[in-house]
Amino acid sequence: MGIVEAAHNVKVVGSGAETIVLAHGFGTDQSVWKHLVPHIVDDYRVILFDNMGAGTTNPDYFDFDRYATLEGYAFDVIAILTELQVQSCIYVGHSVSAMIGSIASISRPDLFTKLILVSGSPRYLNDVDYFGGFEQEDLDQLFEAMQSNFKAWCAGFAPLAVGGDMDSVAVQEFSRTLFNMRPDIALSVAKIIFMSDLRHLLCHVTIPCHIIQSMKDLAVPVVVSEYLHRNIGSESIVEVMSTDGHLPQLSSPDVVIPVLLRHIRNNIVV
């Protein structure tokens, strides 16, 4: 196993002519895809990995300068694909990894045949003629809460992000992976994500994009999916699911897995 693979806990499972890369979002790790993987391993080679900073990675490897922008994570994706000698892949990115994959595809379009963007947002802050869902004051309070008592913040944030029943397995699972992050790393990553503005990059995406979104999502208002659809440079399609929460693949797999499989297997018909 190469250095990059080891650092990111890369796992390669399944077999098939096509490769699928599954990339997780903030506060989770590759286990967030556990409901999807069994459905695709018979037909695809599947690559799972952990973003640097996830609780499952070595915190000593987290370079605060490298990960001061999302480009650092995009370079990691390219490095993983390069080390595994992947010629092209279907990339499924959740939350911040939707945007990370978009950035990576701009740098190396040859590595991607399709981007499936789940609960992604190019900007979380509201702006003139743009609704991202948060005011600066909201984010300041969020960062302050993380800094003052990380454990208490995790316990409060997890059910809000996941949605639905506070005692659900999905909420417990997200609470666990979120609290596994080192608090200073979690705060740094949260600030980079929530303060990012990638709207100017969307027009440079040339890979077909399948945009998948929950009807109700604390972090990403449903109008953001339409914004992505209108502004992404490539052909794109939007599907809004009747799910609640920012991690629908964990909280509503019965609804989400068939949707993901359909977008993985079918291309956009122009």
PDB file of C-alpha atoms in Angstrom:
ATOM      1  CA  MET A   1       0.000   0.000   0.000  1.00  0.00           C
ATOM      2  CA  GLY A   2       1.301   3.437  -0.957  1.00  0.00           C
ATOM      3  CA  ILE A   3       1.800   6.388   1.383  1.00  0.00           C
ATOM      4  CA  VAL A   4      -1.310   8.213   0.172  1.00  0.00           C
ATOM      5  CA  GLU A   5      -3.442   5.083   0.442  1.00  0.00           C
ATOM      6  CA  ALA A   6      -2.287   4.402   3.999  1.00  0.00           C
ATOM      7  CA  ALA A   7      -2.824   7.993   5.166  1.00  0.00           C
ATOM      8  CA  HIS A   8      -6.391   8.047   3.823  1.00  0.00           C
ATOM      9  CA  ASN A   9      -7.310   4.477   4.873  1.00  0.00           C
ATOM     10  CA  VAL A  10      -8.057   3.653   1.245  1.00  0.00           C
ATOM     11  CA  LYS A  11     -10.089   0.495   0.644  1.00  0.00           C
ATOM     12  CA  VAL A  12     -10.676  -1.010  -2.791  1.00  0.00           C
ATOM     13  CA  VAL A  13     -13.525  -3.512  -3.004  1.00  0.00           C
ATOM     14  CA  GLY A  14     -15.538  -5.167  -5.754  1.00  0.00           C
ATOM     15  CA  SER A  15     -14.670  -5.749  -9.370  1.00  0.00           C
ATOM     16  CA  GLY A  16     -15.802  -4.335 -12.651  1.00  0.00           C
ATOM     17  CA  ALA A  17     -14.655  -2.448 -15.704  1.00  0.00           C
ATOM     18  CA  GLU A  18     -15.751   0.886 -14.215  1.00  0.00           C
ATOM     19  CA  THR A  19     -14.468   2.471 -11.018  1.00  0.00           C
ATOM     20  CA  ILE A  20     -16.643   4.315  -8.503  1.00  0.00           C
ATOM     21  CA  VAL A  21     -15.058   6.645  -5.939  1.00  0.00           C
ATOM     22  CA  LEU A  22     -17.091   7.347  -2.791  1.00  0.00           C
ATOM     23  CA  ALA A  23     -16.119  10.547  -0.958  1.00  0.00           C
ATOM     24  CA  HIS A  24     -17.629  11.485   2.420  1.00  0.00           C
ATOM     25  CA  GLY A  25     -18.487  14.868   3.929  1.00  0.00           C
ATOM     26  CA  PHE A  26     -17.631  16.796   7.092  1.00  0.00           C
ATOM     27  CA  GLY A  27     -17.877  14.917  10.376  1.00  0.00           C
ATOM     28  CA  THR A  28     -18.143  11.493   8.785  1.00  0.00           C
ATOM     29  CA  ASP A  29     -15.796   8.900   7.317  1.00  0.00           C
ATOM     30  CA  GLN A  30     -16.068   6.218   4.645  1.00  0.00           C
ATOM     31  CA  SER A  31     -18.520   4.234   6.820  1.00  0.00           C
ATOM     32  CA  VAL A  32     -21.239   6.706   5.759  1.00  0.00           C
ATOM     33  CA  TRP A  33     -21.481   4.689   2.504  1.00  0.00           C
ATOM     34  CA  LYS A  34     -22.123   1.342   4.222  1.00  0.00           C
ATOM     35  CA  HIS A  35     -25.670   1.037   2.849  1.00  0.00           C
ATOM     36  CA  LEU A  36     -24.599   1.725  -0.753  1.00  0.00           C
ATOM     37  CA  VAL A  37     -21.468  -0.421  -1.064  1.00  0.00           C
ATOM     38  CA  PRO A  38     -23.171  -3.868  -1.044  1.00  0.00           C
ATOM     39  CA  HIS A  39     -25.284  -2.801  -4.043  1.00  0.00           C
ATOM     40  CA  ILE A  40     -22.351  -1.855  -6.275  1.00  0.00           C
ATOM     41  CA  VAL A  41     -19.469  -4.221  -5.487  1.00  0.00           C
ATOM     42  CA  ASP A  42     -20.641  -6.902  -7.912  1.00  0.00           C
ATOM     43  CA  ASP A  43     -20.560  -4.557 -10.904  1.00  0.00           C
ATOM     44  CA  TYR A  44     -17.922  -1.925 -10.092  1.00  0.00           C
ATOM     45  CA  ARG A  45     -14.494  -1.493  -8.600  1.00  0.00           C
ATOM     46  CA  VAL A  46     -15.228   0.712  -5.567  1.00  0.00           C
ATOM     47  CA  ILE A  47     -12.712   3.030  -3.901  1.00  0.00           C
ATOM     48  CA  LEU A  48     -13.423   4.267  -0.381  1.00  0.00           C
ATOM     49  CA  PHE A  49     -11.213   6.656   1.569  1.00  0.00           C
ATOM     50  CA  ASP A  50     -11.220   9.058   4.510  1.00  0.00           C
ATOM     51  CA  ASN A  51     -10.652  12.779   4.063  1.00  0.00           C
ATOM     52  CA  MET A  52      -7.693  14.051   6.025  1.00  0.00           C
ATOM     53  CA  GLY A  53      -8.943  15.343   9.367  1.00  0.00           C
ATOM     54  CA  ALA A  54     -11.606  12.660   9.739  1.00  0.00           C
ATOM     55  CA  GLY A  55     -11.472  10.949  13.136  1.00  0.00           C
ATOM     56  CA  THR A  56     -10.178   7.781  11.502  1.00  0.00           C
ATOM     57  CA  THR A  57      -7.066   9.523  10.097  1.00  0.00           C
ATOM     58  CA  ASN A  58      -3.852  10.357  11.937  1.00  0.00           C
ATOM     59  CA  PRO A  59      -4.247  13.960  13.178  1.00  0.00           C
ATOM     60  CA  ASP A  60      -0.482  14.439  12.863  1.00  0.00           C
ATOM     61  CA  TYR A  61      -0.919  14.256   9.085  1.00  0.00           C
ATOM     62  CA  PHE A  62      -3.363  17.172   9.074  1.00  0.00           C
ATOM     63  CA  ASP A  63      -1.532  20.152   7.578  1.00  0.00           C
ATOM     64  CA  PHE A  64      -3.471  23.302   8.515  1.00  0.00           C
ATOM     65  CA  ASP A  65      -1.844  25.216   5.638  1.00  0.00           C
ATOM     66  CA  ARG A  66      -2.561  22.560   3.008  1.00  0.00           C
ATOM     67  CA  TYR A  67      -6.173  22.300   4.133  1.00  0.00           C
ATOM     68  CA  ALA A  68      -6.754  26.028   4.461  1.00  0.00           C
ATOM     69  CA  THR A  69      -8.671  25.733   1.179  1.00  0.00           C
ATOM     70  CA  LEU A  70     -10.667  22.926  -0.402  1.00  0.00           C
ATOM     71  CA  GLU A  71      -8.022  22.647  -3.118  1.00  0.00           C
ATOM     72  CA  GLY A  72      -5.858  20.691  -0.661  1.00  0.00           C
ATOM     73  CA  TYR A  73      -8.527  18.000  -0.463  1.00  0.00           C
ATOM     74  CA  ALA A  74      -8.977  18.030  -4.246  1.00  0.00           C
ATOM     75  CA  PHE A  75      -5.256  17.368  -4.670  1.00  0.00           C
ATOM     76  CA  ASP A  76      -5.646  14.419  -2.268  1.00  0.00           C
ATOM     77  CA  VAL A  77      -8.384  12.933  -4.461  1.00  0.00           C
ATOM     78  CA  ILE A  78      -6.169  13.266  -7.536  1.00  0.00           C
ATOM     79  CA  ALA A  79      -3.231  11.733  -5.616  1.00  0.00           C
ATOM     80  CA  ILE A  80      -5.337   8.736  -4.557  1.00  0.00           C
ATOM     81  CA  LEU A  81      -6.564   8.154  -8.120  1.00  0.00           C
ATOM     82  CA  THR A  82      -3.018   8.509  -9.438  1.00  0.00           C
ATOM     83  CA  GLU A  83      -1.542   6.103  -6.889  1.00  0.00           C
ATOM     84  CA  LEU A  84      -4.230   3.529  -7.695  1.00  0.00           C
ATOM     85  CA  GLN A  85      -3.653   4.080 -11.436  1.00  0.00           C
ATOM     86  CA  VAL A  86      -7.296   4.951 -12.058  1.00  0.00           C
ATOM     87  CA  GLN A  87      -7.833   6.062 -15.660  1.00  0.00           C
ATOM     88  CA  SER A  88     -11.370   7.366 -15.118  1.00  0.00           C
ATOM     89  CA  CYS A  89     -14.086   7.082 -12.502  1.00  0.00           C
ATOM     90  CA  ILE A  90     -17.636   7.833 -11.494  1.00  0.00           C
ATOM     91  CA  TYR A  91     -17.217  10.141  -8.506  1.00  0.00           C
ATOM     92  CA  VAL A  92     -19.878  10.242  -5.785  1.00  0.00           C
ATOM     93  CA  GLY A  93     -19.242  13.120  -3.393  1.00  0.00           C
ATOM     94  CA  HIS A  94     -21.306  13.974  -0.334  1.00  0.00           C
ATOM     95  CA  SER A  95     -21.559  17.473   1.173  1.00  0.00           C
ATOM     96  CA  VAL A  96     -18.176  19.238   1.000  1.00  0.00           C
ATOM     97  CA  SER A  97     -16.815  16.361  -1.101  1.00  0.00           C
ATOM     98  CA  ALA A  98     -19.291  17.298  -3.831  1.00  0.00           C
ATOM     99  CA  MET A  99     -17.357  20.545  -4.220  1.00  0.00           C
ATOM    100  CA  ILE A 100     -13.982  18.868  -3.671  1.00  0.00           C
ATOM    101  CA  GLY A 101     -14.714  16.532  -6.581  1.00  0.00           C
ATOM    102  CA  SER A 102     -15.817  19.451  -8.725  1.00  0.00           C
ATOM    103  CA  ILE A 103     -12.500  21.227  -8.062  1.00  0.00           C
ATOM    104  CA  ALA A 104     -10.541  18.043  -8.802  1.00  0.00           C
ATOM    105  CA  SER A 105     -12.442  17.581 -12.068  1.00  0.00           C
ATOM    106  CA  ILE A 106     -11.463  21.073 -13.211  1.00  0.00           C
ATOM    107  CA  SER A 107      -7.777  20.252 -12.672  1.00  0.00           C
ATOM    108  CA  ARG A 108      -7.961  16.725 -14.117  1.00  0.00           C
ATOM    109  CA  PRO A 109     -11.117  16.254 -16.210  1.00  0.00           C
ATOM    110  CA  ASP A 110      -9.582  13.140 -17.764  1.00  0.00           C
ATOM    111  CA  LEU A 111      -9.974  11.274 -14.461  1.00  0.00           C
ATOM    112  CA  PHE A 112     -13.763  11.677 -14.218  1.00  0.00           C
ATOM    113  CA  THR A 113     -16.632  10.458 -16.388  1.00  0.00           C
ATOM    114  CA  LYS A 114     -19.448  11.627 -14.113  1.00  0.00           C
ATOM    115  CA  LEU A 115     -19.888  13.578 -10.880  1.00  0.00           C
ATOM    116  CA  ILE A 116     -22.738  12.630  -8.543  1.00  0.00           C
ATOM    117  CA  LEU A 117     -23.091  15.507  -6.102  1.00  0.00           C
ATOM    118  CA  VAL A 118     -25.086  14.670  -2.966  1.00  0.00           C
ATOM    119  CA  SER A 119     -26.125  17.548  -0.649  1.00  0.00           C
ATOM    120  CA  GLY A 120     -23.457  19.840  -2.083  1.00  0.00           C
ATOM    121  CA  SER A 121     -23.247  23.627  -1.845  1.00  0.00           C
ATOM    122  CA  PRO A 122     -20.875  26.156  -3.432  1.00  0.00           C
ATOM    123  CA  ARG A 123     -21.562  28.702  -0.666  1.00  0.00           C
ATOM    124  CA  TYR A 124     -23.300  28.484   2.712  1.00  0.00           C
ATOM    125  CA  LEU A 125     -23.510  32.205   3.449  1.00  0.00           C
ATOM    126  CA  ASN A 126     -26.397  34.241   2.103  1.00  0.00           C
ATOM    127  CA  ASP A 127     -25.432  36.916  -0.398  1.00  0.00           C
ATOM    128  CA  VAL A 128     -27.120  39.408  -2.684  1.00  0.00           C
ATOM    129  CA  ASP A 129     -29.380  37.354  -4.975  1.00  0.00           C
ATOM    130  CA  TYR A 130     -28.142  34.128  -3.393  1.00  0.00           C
ATOM    131  CA  PHE A 131     -29.642  32.048  -0.572  1.00  0.00           C
ATOM    132  CA  GLY A 132     -27.087  29.749   1.025  1.00  0.00           C
ATOM    133  CA  GLY A 133     -29.003  29.242   4.248  1.00  0.00           C
ATOM    134  CA  PHE A 134     -26.781  31.011   6.788  1.00  0.00           C
ATOM    135  CA  GLU A 135     -26.061  34.549   7.954  1.00  0.00           C
ATOM    136  CA  GLN A 136     -22.584  35.415   9.259  1.00  0.00           C
ATOM    137  CA  GLU A 137     -24.011  35.662  12.775  1.00  0.00           C
ATOM    138  CA  ASP A 138     -25.284  32.068  12.530  1.00  0.00           C
ATOM    139  CA  LEU A 139     -21.822  30.824  11.603  1.00  0.00           C
ATOM    140  CA  ASP A 140     -20.089  32.887  14.287  1.00  0.00           C
ATOM    141  CA  GLN A 141     -22.345  31.276  16.890  1.00  0.00           C
ATOM    142  CA  LEU A 142     -21.702  27.818  15.439  1.00  0.00           C
ATOM    143  CA  PHE A 143     -17.910  28.294  15.572  1.00  0.00           C
ATOM    144  CA  GLU A 144     -18.110  29.707  19.103  1.00  0.00           C
ATOM    145  CA  ALA A 145     -20.146  26.726  20.288  1.00  0.00           C
ATOM    146  CA  MET A 146     -17.632  24.310  18.736  1.00  0.00           C
ATOM    147  CA  GLN A 147     -14.770  26.075  20.460  1.00  0.00           C
ATOM    148  CA  SER A 148     -16.340  26.379  23.897  1.00  0.00           C
ATOM    149  CA  ASN A 149     -17.602  22.798  24.309  1.00  0.00           C
ATOM    150  CA  PHE A 150     -17.009  20.488  21.362  1.00  0.00           C
ATOM    151  CA  LYS A 151     -18.717  17.450  22.898  1.00  0.00           C
ATOM    152  CA  ALA A 152     -21.874  19.407  23.713  1.00  0.00           C
ATOM    153  CA  TRP A 153     -21.858  20.973  20.241  1.00  0.00           C
ATOM    154  CA  CYS A 154     -21.613  17.522  18.598  1.00  0.00           C
ATOM    155  CA  ALA A 155     -24.537  16.257  20.666  1.00  0.00           C
ATOM    156  CA  GLY A 156     -26.672  19.215  19.577  1.00  0.00           C
ATOM    157  CA  PHE A 157     -25.555  19.489  15.960  1.00  0.00           C
ATOM    158  CA  ALA A 158     -25.848  15.810  14.993  1.00  0.00           C
ATOM    159  CA  PRO A 159     -29.658  15.486  15.287  1.00  0.00           C
ATOM    160  CA  LEU A 160     -30.156  18.838  13.542  1.00  0.00           C
ATOM    161  CA  ALA A 161     -27.947  17.815  10.624  1.00  0.00           C
ATOM    162  CA  VAL A 162     -29.310  14.281  10.265  1.00  0.00           C
ATOM    163  CA  GLY A 163     -32.946  15.233  10.834  1.00  0.00           C
ATOM    164  CA  GLY A 164     -35.725  12.983  12.027  1.00  0.00           C
ATOM    165  CA  ASP A 165     -35.646  11.037  15.275  1.00  0.00           C
ATOM    166  CA  MET A 166     -33.021  12.231  17.781  1.00  0.00           C
ATOM    167  CA  ASP A 167     -32.495   8.650  19.007  1.00  0.00           C
ATOM    168  CA  SER A 168     -32.093   7.135  15.544  1.00  0.00           C
ATOM    169  CA  VAL A 169     -29.142   4.942  14.614  1.00  0.00           C
ATOM    170  CA  ALA A 170     -28.154   7.515  11.969  1.00  0.00           C
ATOM    171  CA  VAL A 171     -27.941  10.312  14.558  1.00  0.00           C
ATOM    172  CA  GLN A 172     -25.893   8.094  16.857  1.00  0.00           C
ATOM    173  CA  GLU A 173     -23.603   7.146  13.987  1.00  0.00           C
ATOM    174  CA  PHE A 174     -23.034  10.748  12.919  1.00  0.00           C
ATOM    175  CA  SER A 175     -22.493  11.822  16.549  1.00  0.00           C
ATOM    176  CA  ARG A 176     -19.810   9.148  16.860  1.00  0.00           C
ATOM    177  CA  THR A 177     -17.854  10.071  13.716  1.00  0.00           C
ATOM    178  CA  LEU A 178     -18.215  13.792  14.412  1.00  0.00           C
ATOM    179  CA  PHE A 179     -16.913  13.484  17.976  1.00  0.00           C
ATOM    180  CA  ASN A 180     -14.028  11.321  16.712  1.00  0.00           C
ATOM    181  CA  MET A 181     -12.536  14.398  15.061  1.00  0.00           C
ATOM    182  CA  ARG A 182      -9.903  16.300  17.027  1.00  0.00           C
ATOM    183  CA  PRO A 183     -11.707  19.500  18.125  1.00  0.00           C
ATOM    184  CA  ASP A 184      -9.181  21.991  16.720  1.00  0.00           C
ATOM    185  CA  ILE A 185      -9.162  20.175  13.376  1.00  0.00           C
ATOM    186  CA  ALA A 186     -12.964  20.011  13.315  1.00  0.00           C
ATOM    187  CA  LEU A 187     -13.198  23.766  13.935  1.00  0.00           C
ATOM    188  CA  SER A 188     -10.647  24.544  11.227  1.00  0.00           C
ATOM    189  CA  VAL A 189     -12.407  22.299   8.685  1.00  0.00           C
ATOM    190  CA  ALA A 190     -15.834  23.711   9.570  1.00  0.00           C
ATOM    191  CA  LYS A 191     -14.589  27.275   9.062  1.00  0.00           C
ATOM    192  CA  ILE A 192     -13.054  26.424   5.674  1.00  0.00           C
ATOM    193  CA  ILE A 193     -16.268  24.751   4.514  1.00  0.00           C
ATOM    194  CA  PHE A 194     -18.838  27.216   5.823  1.00  0.00           C
ATOM    195  CA  MET A 195     -16.852  30.290   4.748  1.00  0.00           C
ATOM    196  CA  SER A 196     -16.015  28.959   1.270  1.00  0.00           C
ATOM    197  CA  ASP A 197     -17.374  30.502  -1.909  1.00  0.00           C
ATOM    198  CA  LEU A 198     -16.865  28.355  -4.991  1.00  0.00           C
ATOM    199  CA  ARG A 199     -19.554  29.889  -7.173  1.00  0.00           C
ATOM    200  CA  HIS A 200     -16.956  31.312  -9.551  1.00  0.00           C
ATOM    201  CA  LEU A 201     -15.590  27.818 -10.275  1.00  0.00           C
ATOM    202  CA  LEU A 202     -18.855  26.200 -11.317  1.00  0.00           C
ATOM    203  CA  CYS A 203     -18.678  27.444 -14.909  1.00  0.00           C
ATOM    204  CA  HIS A 204     -15.334  25.641 -15.323  1.00  0.00           C
ATOM    205  CA  VAL A 205     -16.768  22.184 -14.565  1.00  0.00           C
ATOM    206  CA  THR A 206     -16.919  20.190 -17.805  1.00  0.00           C
ATOM    207  CA  ILE A 207     -17.894  16.750 -16.438  1.00  0.00           C
ATOM    208  CA  PRO A 208     -21.616  15.767 -16.429  1.00  0.00           C
ATOM    209  CA  CYS A 209     -23.119  16.401 -12.981  1.00  0.00           C
ATOM    210  CA  HIS A 210     -25.967  14.553 -11.272  1.00  0.00           C
ATOM    211  CA  ILE A 211     -27.161  16.799  -8.426  1.00  0.00           C
ATOM    212  CA  ILE A 212     -29.024  14.984  -5.630  1.00  0.00           C
ATOM    213  CA  GLN A 213     -30.605  16.805  -2.743  1.00  0.00           C
ATOM    214  CA  SER A 214     -32.936  16.267   0.233  1.00  0.00           C
ATOM    215  CA  MET A 215     -36.212  18.153   0.253  1.00  0.00           C
ATOM    216  CA  LYS A 216     -35.354  19.352   3.756  1.00  0.00           C
ATOM    217  CA  ASP A 217     -31.719  19.943   4.744  1.00  0.00           C
ATOM    218  CA  LEU A 218     -30.492  22.153   7.585  1.00  0.00           C
ATOM    219  CA  ALA A 219     -27.165  22.813   5.834  1.00  0.00           C
ATOM    220  CA  VAL A 220     -28.227  23.124   2.194  1.00  0.00           C
ATOM    221  CA  PRO A 221     -31.544  24.740   1.193  1.00  0.00           C
ATOM    222  CA  VAL A 222     -33.216  23.016  -1.740  1.00  0.00           C
ATOM    223  CA  VAL A 223     -32.802  26.142  -3.915  1.00  0.00           C
ATOM    224  CA  VAL A 224     -29.031  25.546  -3.874  1.00  0.00           C
ATOM    225  CA  SER A 225     -29.458  22.448  -6.035  1.00  0.00           C
ATOM    226  CA  GLU A 226     -31.195  24.582  -8.669  1.00  0.00           C
ATOM    227  CA  TYR A 227     -28.405  27.155  -8.408  1.00  0.00           C
ATOM    228  CA  LEU A 228     -25.838  24.434  -9.108  1.00  0.00           C
ATOM    229  CA  HIS A 229     -27.898  23.164 -12.035  1.00  0.00           C
ATOM    230  CA  ARG A 230     -28.112  26.644 -13.606  1.00  0.00           C
ATOM    231  CA  ASN A 231     -24.465  27.584 -13.076  1.00  0.00           C
ATOM    232  CA  ILE A 232     -22.432  24.422 -13.618  1.00  0.00           C
ATOM    233  CA  GLY A 233     -20.657  24.611 -16.961  1.00  0.00           C
ATOM    234  CA  SER A 234     -21.386  21.032 -17.979  1.00  0.00           C
ATOM    235  CA  GLU A 235     -24.657  19.259 -18.608  1.00  0.00           C
ATOM    236  CA  SER A 236     -26.421  18.533 -15.352  1.00  0.00           C
ATOM    237  CA  ILE A 237     -29.579  17.087 -13.883  1.00  0.00           C
ATOM    238  CA  VAL A 238     -31.251  17.614 -10.482  1.00  0.00           C
ATOM    239  CA  GLU A 239     -33.195  15.156  -8.377  1.00  0.00           C
ATOM    240  CA  VAL A 240     -34.772  16.348  -5.130  1.00  0.00           C
ATOM    241  CA  MET A 241     -35.653  13.429  -2.887  1.00  0.00           C
ATOM    242  CA  SER A 242     -38.463  13.301  -0.330  1.00  0.00           C
ATOM    243  CA  THR A 243     -35.887  12.898   2.446  1.00  0.00           C
ATOM    244  CA  ASP A 244     -35.121  14.889   5.566  1.00  0.00           C
ATOM    245  CA  GLY A 245     -31.572  15.762   6.568  1.00  0.00           C
ATOM    246  CA  HIS A 246     -28.057  16.377   5.309  1.00  0.00           C
ATOM    247  CA  LEU A 247     -26.964  12.718   5.409  1.00  0.00           C
ATOM    248  CA  PRO A 248     -29.811  10.943   3.583  1.00  0.00           C
ATOM    249  CA  GLN A 249     -27.629   7.986   2.545  1.00  0.00           C
ATOM    250  CA  LEU A 250     -27.301   7.228   6.269  1.00  0.00           C
ATOM    251  CA  SER A 251     -30.743   8.233   7.544  1.00  0.00           C
ATOM    252  CA  SER A 252     -32.988   7.197   4.616  1.00  0.00           C
ATOM    253  CA  PRO A 253     -31.130   4.467   2.688  1.00  0.00           C
ATOM    254  CA  ASP A 254     -34.344   2.854   1.417  1.00  0.00           C
ATOM    255  CA  VAL A 255     -35.103   6.045  -0.501  1.00  0.00           C
ATOM    256  CA  VAL A 256     -31.570   7.158  -1.362  1.00  0.00           C
ATOM    257  CA  ILE A 257     -29.844   3.952  -2.494  1.00  0.00           C
ATOM    258  CA  PRO A 258     -32.211   3.350  -5.474  1.00  0.00           C
ATOM    259  CA  VAL A 259     -31.749   7.001  -6.501  1.00  0.00           C
ATOM    260  CA  LEU A 260     -27.954   6.763  -6.313  1.00  0.00           C
ATOM    261  CA  LEU A 261     -27.937   3.472  -8.248  1.00  0.00           C
ATOM    262  CA  ARG A 262     -30.061   4.983 -10.994  1.00  0.00           C
ATOM    263  CA  HIS A 263     -27.709   7.954 -11.382  1.00  0.00           C
ATOM    264  CA  ILE A 264     -24.633   5.734 -11.241  1.00  0.00           C
ATOM    265  CA  ARG A 265     -25.968   3.427 -13.956  1.00  0.00           C
ATOM    266  CA  ASN A 266     -27.638   5.968 -16.231  1.00  0.00           C
ATOM    267  CA  ASN A 267     -26.160   8.960 -18.017  1.00  0.00           C
ATOM    268  CA  ILE A 268     -27.907  12.254 -18.615  1.00  0.00           C
ATOM    269  CA  VAL A 269     -30.059  12.116 -21.741  1.00  0.00           C
ATOM    270  CA  VAL A 270     -29.749  15.392 -23.629  1.00  0.00           C
TER     271      VAL A 270
END
